[in-house]
PDB file of C-alpha atoms in Angstrom:
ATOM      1  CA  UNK A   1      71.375 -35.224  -8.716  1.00  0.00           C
ATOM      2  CA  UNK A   2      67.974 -35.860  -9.143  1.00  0.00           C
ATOM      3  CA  UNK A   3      67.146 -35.890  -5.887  1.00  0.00           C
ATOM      4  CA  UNK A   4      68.751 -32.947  -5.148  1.00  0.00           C
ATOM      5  CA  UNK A   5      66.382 -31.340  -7.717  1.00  0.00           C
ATOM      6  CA  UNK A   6      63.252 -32.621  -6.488  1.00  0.00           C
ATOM      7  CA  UNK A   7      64.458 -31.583  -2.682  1.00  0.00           C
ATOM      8  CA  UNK A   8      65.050 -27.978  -4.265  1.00  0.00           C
ATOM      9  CA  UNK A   9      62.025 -28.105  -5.824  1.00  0.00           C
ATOM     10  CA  UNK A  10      59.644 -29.247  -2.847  1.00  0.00           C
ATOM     11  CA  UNK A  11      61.793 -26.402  -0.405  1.00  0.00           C
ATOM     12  CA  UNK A  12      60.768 -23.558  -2.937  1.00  0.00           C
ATOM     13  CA  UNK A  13      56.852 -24.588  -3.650  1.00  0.00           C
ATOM     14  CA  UNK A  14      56.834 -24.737   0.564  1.00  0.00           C
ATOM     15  CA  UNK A  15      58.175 -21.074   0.478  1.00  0.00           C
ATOM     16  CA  UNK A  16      55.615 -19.992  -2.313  1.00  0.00           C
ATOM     17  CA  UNK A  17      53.114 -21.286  -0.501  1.00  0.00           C
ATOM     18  CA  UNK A  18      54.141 -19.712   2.782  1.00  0.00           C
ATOM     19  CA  UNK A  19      54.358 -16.453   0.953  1.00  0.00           C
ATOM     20  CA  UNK A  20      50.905 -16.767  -1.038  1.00  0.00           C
ATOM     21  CA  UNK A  21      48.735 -18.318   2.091  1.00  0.00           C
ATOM     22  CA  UNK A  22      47.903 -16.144   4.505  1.00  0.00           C
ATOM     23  CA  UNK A  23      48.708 -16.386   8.046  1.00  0.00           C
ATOM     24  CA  UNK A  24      45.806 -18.338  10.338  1.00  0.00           C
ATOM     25  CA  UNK A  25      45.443 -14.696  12.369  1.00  0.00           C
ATOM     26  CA  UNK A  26      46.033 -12.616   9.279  1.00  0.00           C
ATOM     27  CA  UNK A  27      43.325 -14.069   7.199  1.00  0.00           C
ATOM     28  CA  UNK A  28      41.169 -11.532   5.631  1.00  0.00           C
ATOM     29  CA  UNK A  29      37.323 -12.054   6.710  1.00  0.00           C
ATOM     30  CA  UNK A  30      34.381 -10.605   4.283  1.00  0.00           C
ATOM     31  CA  UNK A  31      32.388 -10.436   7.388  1.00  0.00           C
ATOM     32  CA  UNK A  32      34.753  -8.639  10.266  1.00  0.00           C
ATOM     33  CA  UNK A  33      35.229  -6.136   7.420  1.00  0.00           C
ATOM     34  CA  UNK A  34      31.687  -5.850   6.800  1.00  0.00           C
ATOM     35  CA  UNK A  35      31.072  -5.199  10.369  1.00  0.00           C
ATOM     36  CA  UNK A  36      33.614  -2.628  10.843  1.00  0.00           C
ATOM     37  CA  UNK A  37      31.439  -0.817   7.426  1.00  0.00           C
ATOM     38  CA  UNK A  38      28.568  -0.887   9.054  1.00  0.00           C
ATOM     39  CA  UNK A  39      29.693  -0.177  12.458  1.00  0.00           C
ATOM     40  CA  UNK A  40      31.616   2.634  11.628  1.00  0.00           C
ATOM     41  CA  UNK A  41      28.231   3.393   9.298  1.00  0.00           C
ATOM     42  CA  UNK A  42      26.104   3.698  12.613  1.00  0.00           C
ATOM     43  CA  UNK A  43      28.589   5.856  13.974  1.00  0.00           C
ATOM     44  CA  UNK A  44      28.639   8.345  11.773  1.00  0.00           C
ATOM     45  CA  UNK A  45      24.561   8.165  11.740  1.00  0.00           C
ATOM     46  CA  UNK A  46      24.731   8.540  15.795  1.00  0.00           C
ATOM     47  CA  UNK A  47      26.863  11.913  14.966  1.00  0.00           C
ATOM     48  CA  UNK A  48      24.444  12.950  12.514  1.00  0.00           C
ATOM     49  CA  UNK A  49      21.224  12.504  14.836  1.00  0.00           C
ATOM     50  CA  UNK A  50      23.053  14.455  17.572  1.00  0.00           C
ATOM     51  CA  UNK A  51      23.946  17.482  15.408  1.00  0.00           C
ATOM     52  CA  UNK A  52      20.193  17.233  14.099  1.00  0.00           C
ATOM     53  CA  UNK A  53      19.286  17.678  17.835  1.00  0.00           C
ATOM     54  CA  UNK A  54      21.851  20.161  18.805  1.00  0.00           C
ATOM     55  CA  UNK A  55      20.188  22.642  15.435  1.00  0.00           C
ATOM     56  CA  UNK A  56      16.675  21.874  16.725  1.00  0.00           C
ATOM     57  CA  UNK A  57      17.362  22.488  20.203  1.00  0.00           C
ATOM     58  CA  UNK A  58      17.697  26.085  19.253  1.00  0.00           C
ATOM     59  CA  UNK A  59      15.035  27.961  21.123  1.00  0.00           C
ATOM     60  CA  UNK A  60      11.579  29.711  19.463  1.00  0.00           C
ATOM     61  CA  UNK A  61       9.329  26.626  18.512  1.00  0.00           C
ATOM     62  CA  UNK A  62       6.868  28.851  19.910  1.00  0.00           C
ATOM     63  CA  UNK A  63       7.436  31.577  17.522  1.00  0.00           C
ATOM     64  CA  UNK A  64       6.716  29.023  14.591  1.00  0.00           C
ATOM     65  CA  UNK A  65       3.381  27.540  16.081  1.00  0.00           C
ATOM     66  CA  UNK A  66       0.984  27.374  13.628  1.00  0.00           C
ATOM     67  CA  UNK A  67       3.140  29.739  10.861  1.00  0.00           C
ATOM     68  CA  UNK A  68       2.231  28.698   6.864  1.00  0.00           C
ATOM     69  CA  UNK A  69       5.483  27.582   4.825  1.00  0.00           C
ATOM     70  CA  UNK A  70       5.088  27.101   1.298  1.00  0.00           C
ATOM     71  CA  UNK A  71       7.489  24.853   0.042  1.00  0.00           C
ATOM     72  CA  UNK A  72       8.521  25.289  -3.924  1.00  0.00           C
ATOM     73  CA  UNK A  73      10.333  22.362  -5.386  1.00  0.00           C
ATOM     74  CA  UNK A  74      12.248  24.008  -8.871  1.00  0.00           C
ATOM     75  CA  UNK A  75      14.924  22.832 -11.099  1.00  0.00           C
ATOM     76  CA  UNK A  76      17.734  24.782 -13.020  1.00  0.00           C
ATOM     77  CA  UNK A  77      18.243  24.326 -16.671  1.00  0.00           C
ATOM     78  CA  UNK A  78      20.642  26.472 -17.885  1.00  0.00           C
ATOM     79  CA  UNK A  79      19.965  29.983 -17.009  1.00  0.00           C
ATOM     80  CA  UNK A  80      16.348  29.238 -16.313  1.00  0.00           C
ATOM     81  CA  UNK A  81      14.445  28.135 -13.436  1.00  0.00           C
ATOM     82  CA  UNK A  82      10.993  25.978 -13.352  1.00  0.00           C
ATOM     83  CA  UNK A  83       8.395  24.820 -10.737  1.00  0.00           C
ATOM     84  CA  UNK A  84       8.246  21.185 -10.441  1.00  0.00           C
ATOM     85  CA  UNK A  85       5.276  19.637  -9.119  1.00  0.00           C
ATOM     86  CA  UNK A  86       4.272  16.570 -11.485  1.00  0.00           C
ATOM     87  CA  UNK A  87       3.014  13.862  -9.502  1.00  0.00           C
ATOM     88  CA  UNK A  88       6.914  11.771  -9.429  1.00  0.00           C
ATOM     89  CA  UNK A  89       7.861  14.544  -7.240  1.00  0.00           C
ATOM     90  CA  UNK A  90       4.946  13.966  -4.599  1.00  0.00           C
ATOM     91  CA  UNK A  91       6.870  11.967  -2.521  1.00  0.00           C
ATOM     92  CA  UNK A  92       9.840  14.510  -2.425  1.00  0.00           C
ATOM     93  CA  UNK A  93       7.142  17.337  -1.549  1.00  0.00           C
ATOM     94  CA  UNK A  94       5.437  14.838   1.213  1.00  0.00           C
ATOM     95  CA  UNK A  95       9.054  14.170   2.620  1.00  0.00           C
ATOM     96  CA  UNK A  96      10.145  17.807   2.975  1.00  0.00           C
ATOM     97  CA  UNK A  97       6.322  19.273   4.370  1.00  0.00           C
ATOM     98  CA  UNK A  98       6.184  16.258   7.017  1.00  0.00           C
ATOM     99  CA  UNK A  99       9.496  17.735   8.483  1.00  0.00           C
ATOM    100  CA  UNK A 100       8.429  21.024   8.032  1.00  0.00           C
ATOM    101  CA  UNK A 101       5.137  19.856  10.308  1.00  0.00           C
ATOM    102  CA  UNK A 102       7.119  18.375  12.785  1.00  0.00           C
ATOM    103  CA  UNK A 103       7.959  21.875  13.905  1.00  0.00           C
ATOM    104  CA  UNK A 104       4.847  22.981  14.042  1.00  0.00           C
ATOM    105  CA  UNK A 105       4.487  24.601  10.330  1.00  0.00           C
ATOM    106  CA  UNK A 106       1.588  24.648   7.980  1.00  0.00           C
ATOM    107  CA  UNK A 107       2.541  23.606   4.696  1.00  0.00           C
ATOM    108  CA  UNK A 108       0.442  23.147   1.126  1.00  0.00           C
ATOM    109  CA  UNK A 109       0.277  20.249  -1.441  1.00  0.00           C
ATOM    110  CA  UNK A 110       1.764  20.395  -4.642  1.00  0.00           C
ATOM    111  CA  UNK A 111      -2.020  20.597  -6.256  1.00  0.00           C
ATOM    112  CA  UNK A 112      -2.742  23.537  -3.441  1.00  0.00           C
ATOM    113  CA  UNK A 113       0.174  25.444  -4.859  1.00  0.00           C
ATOM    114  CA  UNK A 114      -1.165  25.444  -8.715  1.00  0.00           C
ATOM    115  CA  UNK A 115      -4.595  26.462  -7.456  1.00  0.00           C
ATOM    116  CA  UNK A 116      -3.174  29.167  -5.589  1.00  0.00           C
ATOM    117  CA  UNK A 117      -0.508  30.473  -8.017  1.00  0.00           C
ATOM    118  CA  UNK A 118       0.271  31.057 -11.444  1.00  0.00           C
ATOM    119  CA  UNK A 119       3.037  30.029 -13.688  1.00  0.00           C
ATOM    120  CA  UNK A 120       3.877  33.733 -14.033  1.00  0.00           C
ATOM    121  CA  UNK A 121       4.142  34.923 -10.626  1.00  0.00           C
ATOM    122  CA  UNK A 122       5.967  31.455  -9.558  1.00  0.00           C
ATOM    123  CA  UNK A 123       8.810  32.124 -12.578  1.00  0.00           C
ATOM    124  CA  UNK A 124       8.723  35.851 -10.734  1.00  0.00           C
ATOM    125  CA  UNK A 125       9.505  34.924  -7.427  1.00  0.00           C
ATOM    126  CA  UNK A 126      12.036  32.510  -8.646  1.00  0.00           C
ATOM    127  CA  UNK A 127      13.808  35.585 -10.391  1.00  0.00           C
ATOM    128  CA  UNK A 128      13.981  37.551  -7.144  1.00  0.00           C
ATOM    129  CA  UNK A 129      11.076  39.499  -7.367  1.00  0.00           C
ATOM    130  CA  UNK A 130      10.383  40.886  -4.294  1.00  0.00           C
ATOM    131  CA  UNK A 131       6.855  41.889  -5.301  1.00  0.00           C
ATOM    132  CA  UNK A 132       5.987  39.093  -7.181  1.00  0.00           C
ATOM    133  CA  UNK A 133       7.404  36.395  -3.705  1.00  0.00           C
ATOM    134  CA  UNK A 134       4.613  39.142  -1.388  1.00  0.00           C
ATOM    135  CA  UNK A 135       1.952  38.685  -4.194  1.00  0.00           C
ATOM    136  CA  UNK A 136       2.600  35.110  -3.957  1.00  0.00           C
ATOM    137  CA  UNK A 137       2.939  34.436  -0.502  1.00  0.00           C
ATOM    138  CA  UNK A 138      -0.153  36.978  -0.111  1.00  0.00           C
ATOM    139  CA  UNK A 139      -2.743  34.325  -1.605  1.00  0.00           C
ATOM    140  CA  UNK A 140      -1.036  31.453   0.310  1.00  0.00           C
ATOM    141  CA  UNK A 141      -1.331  33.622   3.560  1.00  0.00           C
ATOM    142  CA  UNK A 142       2.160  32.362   4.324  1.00  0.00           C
ATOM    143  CA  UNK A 143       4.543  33.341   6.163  1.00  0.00           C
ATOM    144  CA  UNK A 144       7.753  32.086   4.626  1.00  0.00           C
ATOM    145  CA  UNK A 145       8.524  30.507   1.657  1.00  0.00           C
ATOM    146  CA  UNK A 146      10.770  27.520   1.170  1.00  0.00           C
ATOM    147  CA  UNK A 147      12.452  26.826  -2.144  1.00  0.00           C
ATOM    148  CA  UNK A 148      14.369  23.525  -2.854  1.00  0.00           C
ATOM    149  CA  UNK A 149      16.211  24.188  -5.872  1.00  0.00           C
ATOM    150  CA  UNK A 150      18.041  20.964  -7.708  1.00  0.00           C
ATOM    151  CA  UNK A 151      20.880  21.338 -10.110  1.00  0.00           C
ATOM    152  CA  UNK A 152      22.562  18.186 -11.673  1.00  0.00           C
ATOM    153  CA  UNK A 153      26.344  18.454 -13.227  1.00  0.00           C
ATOM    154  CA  UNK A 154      28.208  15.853 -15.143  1.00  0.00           C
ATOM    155  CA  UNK A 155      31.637  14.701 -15.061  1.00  0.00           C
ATOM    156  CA  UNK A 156      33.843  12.590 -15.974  1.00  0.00           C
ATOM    157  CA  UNK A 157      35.264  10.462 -13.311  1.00  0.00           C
ATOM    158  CA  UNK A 158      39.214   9.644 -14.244  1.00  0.00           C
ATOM    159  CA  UNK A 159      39.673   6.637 -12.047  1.00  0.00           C
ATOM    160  CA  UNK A 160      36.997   4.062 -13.180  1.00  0.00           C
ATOM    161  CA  UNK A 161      36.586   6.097 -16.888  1.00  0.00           C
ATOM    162  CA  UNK A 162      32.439   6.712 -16.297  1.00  0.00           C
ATOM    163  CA  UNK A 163      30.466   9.535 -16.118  1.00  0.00           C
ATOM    164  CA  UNK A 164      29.174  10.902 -12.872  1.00  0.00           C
ATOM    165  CA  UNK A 165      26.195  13.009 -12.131  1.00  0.00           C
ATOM    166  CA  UNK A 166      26.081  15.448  -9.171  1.00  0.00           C
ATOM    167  CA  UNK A 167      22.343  15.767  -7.421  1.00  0.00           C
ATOM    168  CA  UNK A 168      22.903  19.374  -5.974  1.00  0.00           C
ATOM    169  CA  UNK A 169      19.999  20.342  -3.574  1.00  0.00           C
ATOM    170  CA  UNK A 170      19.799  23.558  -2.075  1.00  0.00           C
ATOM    171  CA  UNK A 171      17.033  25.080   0.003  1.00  0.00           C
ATOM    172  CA  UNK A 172      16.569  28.741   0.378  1.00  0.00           C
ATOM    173  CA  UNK A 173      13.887  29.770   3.246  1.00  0.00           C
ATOM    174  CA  UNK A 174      12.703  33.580   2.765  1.00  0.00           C
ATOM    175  CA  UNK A 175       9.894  35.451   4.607  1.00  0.00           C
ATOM    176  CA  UNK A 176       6.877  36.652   2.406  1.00  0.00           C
ATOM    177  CA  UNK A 177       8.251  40.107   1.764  1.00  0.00           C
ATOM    178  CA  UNK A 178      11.207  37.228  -0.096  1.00  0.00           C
ATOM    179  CA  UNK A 179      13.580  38.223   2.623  1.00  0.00           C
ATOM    180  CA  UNK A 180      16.523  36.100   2.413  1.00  0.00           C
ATOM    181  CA  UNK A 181      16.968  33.819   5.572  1.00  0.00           C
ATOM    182  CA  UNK A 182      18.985  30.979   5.182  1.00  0.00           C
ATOM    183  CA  UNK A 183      20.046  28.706   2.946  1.00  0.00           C
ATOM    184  CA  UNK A 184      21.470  25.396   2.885  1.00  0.00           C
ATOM    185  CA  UNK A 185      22.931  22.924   0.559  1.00  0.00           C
ATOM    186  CA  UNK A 186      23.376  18.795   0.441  1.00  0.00           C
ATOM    187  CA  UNK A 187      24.776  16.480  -2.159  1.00  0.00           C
ATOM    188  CA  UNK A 188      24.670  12.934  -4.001  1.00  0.00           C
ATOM    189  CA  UNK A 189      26.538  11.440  -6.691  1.00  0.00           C
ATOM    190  CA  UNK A 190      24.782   9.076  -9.351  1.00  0.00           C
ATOM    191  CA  UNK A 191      26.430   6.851 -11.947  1.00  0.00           C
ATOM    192  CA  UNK A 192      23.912   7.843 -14.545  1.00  0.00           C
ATOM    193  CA  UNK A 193      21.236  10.398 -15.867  1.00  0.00           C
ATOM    194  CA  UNK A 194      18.524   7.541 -15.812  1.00  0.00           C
ATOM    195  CA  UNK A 195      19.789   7.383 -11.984  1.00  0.00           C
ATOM    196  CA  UNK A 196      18.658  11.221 -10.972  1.00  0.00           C
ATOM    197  CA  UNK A 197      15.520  10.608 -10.097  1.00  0.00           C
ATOM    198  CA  UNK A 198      16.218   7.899  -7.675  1.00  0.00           C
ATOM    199  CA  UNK A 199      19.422   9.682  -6.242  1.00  0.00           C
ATOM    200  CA  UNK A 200      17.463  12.658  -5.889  1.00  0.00           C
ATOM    201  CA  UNK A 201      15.181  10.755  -3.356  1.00  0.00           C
ATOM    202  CA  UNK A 202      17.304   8.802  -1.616  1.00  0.00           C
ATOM    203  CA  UNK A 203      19.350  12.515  -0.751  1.00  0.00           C
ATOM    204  CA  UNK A 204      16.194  13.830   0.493  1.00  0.00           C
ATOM    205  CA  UNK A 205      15.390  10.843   2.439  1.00  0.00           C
ATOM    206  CA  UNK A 206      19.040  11.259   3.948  1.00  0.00           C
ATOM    207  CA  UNK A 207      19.875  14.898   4.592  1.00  0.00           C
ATOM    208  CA  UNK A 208      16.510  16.109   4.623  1.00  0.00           C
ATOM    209  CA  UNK A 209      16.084  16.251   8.504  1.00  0.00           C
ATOM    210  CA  UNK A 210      19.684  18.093   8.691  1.00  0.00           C
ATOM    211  CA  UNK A 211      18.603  20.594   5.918  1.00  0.00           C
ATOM    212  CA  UNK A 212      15.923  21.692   7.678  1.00  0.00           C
ATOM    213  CA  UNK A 213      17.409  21.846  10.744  1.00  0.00           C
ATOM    214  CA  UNK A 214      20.390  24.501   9.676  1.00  0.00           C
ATOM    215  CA  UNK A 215      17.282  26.325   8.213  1.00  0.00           C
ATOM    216  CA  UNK A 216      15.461  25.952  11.807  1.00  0.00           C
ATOM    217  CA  UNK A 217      18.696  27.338  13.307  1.00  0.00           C
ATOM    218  CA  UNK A 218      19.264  29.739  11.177  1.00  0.00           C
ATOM    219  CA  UNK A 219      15.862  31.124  11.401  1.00  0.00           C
ATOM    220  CA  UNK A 220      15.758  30.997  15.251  1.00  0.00           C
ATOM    221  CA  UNK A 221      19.129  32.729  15.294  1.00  0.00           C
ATOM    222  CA  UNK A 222      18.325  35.866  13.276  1.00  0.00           C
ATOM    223  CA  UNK A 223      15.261  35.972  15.296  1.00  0.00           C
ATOM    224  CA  UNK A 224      16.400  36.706  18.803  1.00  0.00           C
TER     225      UNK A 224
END
C-alpha cells in the first residue's frame, strides 16, 4: 500500500511539473521580447520620419526664405494665460526656433522677445487682440507669430490607483495681422507634478519636428 502511495505520489509531482515548466520552444525570453519592443519601436519611428517628410515636402520653401517667426512659449492657469521665458525653458525655445530655422525662418531668443515687448501687449495678443498681435509683431518686424501654449490636467488613473498628469502642447501659428493659420496639438503623460518639467521636454524633443511640420503644411496649403 505504501508503495502504491509513493508511485501515486511521484506520477502527480511529474504532472505538476509538466504543467508548471514550460515547454523547451515555449519558454518565454526577456530578450526576444525586448527585441520585438524595440523593433516594433523603430517601426513606428520609420512611419513617423516618413509622414514628417511627406508634410515638408509640401511645396513654397521659397515663399518662407528669410520670413521672421516669433515664437511665444505661454502656459494656462485657469482662465489666464502667461509668457514663459525663464531661463529652464531655454532649451524648449532653442528646440522649437532650430526647427523653425531649418526651413529657412528667422526666429528671436527668449531675452530678444522681453526687449522687444512688453508684458502688456504680450497678455494682449494672448487674449486675441488683433491690434495688440500687429503692434507686437510690428516691433519684431515679423511675419508670423508662433505660440506654443502648455496646459497640464490631472487624473486619476483607476488601474494602478496613481495620479496622472497630462502635458498638453498646442501650437497656434498666426500672421502679424494675428490671422489664424494653423494649429496643432501633441501629448505626454507624467506620473507626477514634480515630473512636468521633464515630460514637457522630452514631448518637445519627440513631436516637435511633426508639429511643425502640420504647421509647414498647413501654411503652404492655404497659401497656394
Amino acid at each position: 500500500m505504501a508503495r502504491s502511495v509513493c508511485l501515486m505520489d511521484f506520477s502527480l509531482l511529474a504532472v505538476l511539473l509538466v504543467l508548471v515548466l514550460p515547454a523547451p520552444g515555449l519558454a518565454f525570453s526577456f530578450s526576444a521580447y525586448e527585441q520585438s519592443e524595440q523593433e516594433a519601436e523603430q517601426e513606428q519611428q520609420r512611419q513617423r520620419a516618413d509622414e514628417i517628410a511627406a508634410l515638408l515636402a509640401t511645396p513654397c520653401a521659397a515663399r518662407l526664405k528669410g520670413a521672421t517667426t516669433a515664437f511665444l512659449f505661454t502656459q494656462q492657469q485657469g482662465d489666464a494665460l502667461y509668457l514663459r521665458s525663464s531661463p529652464q525653458d531655454e532649451a524648449l525655445y532653442e528646440h522649437i526656433n532650430s526647427r523653425l530655422r531649418r526651413l529657412g525662418l528667422k526666429t528671436f531668443s527668449p531675452e530678444q522677445i522681453r526687449q522687444r515687448i512688453a508684458d502688456a501687449e504680450v497678455q494682449a495678443f494672448m487674449n486675441n487682440d488683433a491690434d495688440a498681435a500687429l503692434a507686437a509683431a510690428r516691433k519684431f518686424s515679423a511675419r508670423f507669430v508662433l505660440r506654443a501654449q502648455l496646459k497640464t490636467q490631472t487624473r486619476r488613473n483607476p488601474v494602478v490607483g496613481i495620479d496622472e498628469v497630462s502635458v498638453l502642447l498646442t501650437f497656434y501659428l498666426s500672421d502679424a495681422g494675428g490671422r489664424a493659420l494653423s494649429s496643432v496639438q501633441v501629448a505626454e503623460t507624467a506620473f507626477s507634478d514634480a515630473q512636468v518639467e521633464a515630460t514637457l521636454l522630452a514631448l518637445t524633443q519627440r513631436q516637435a519636428d511633426y508639429a511643425i511640420a502640420r504647421l509647414y503644411r498647413d501654411f503652404c496649403q492655404q497659401a497656394r
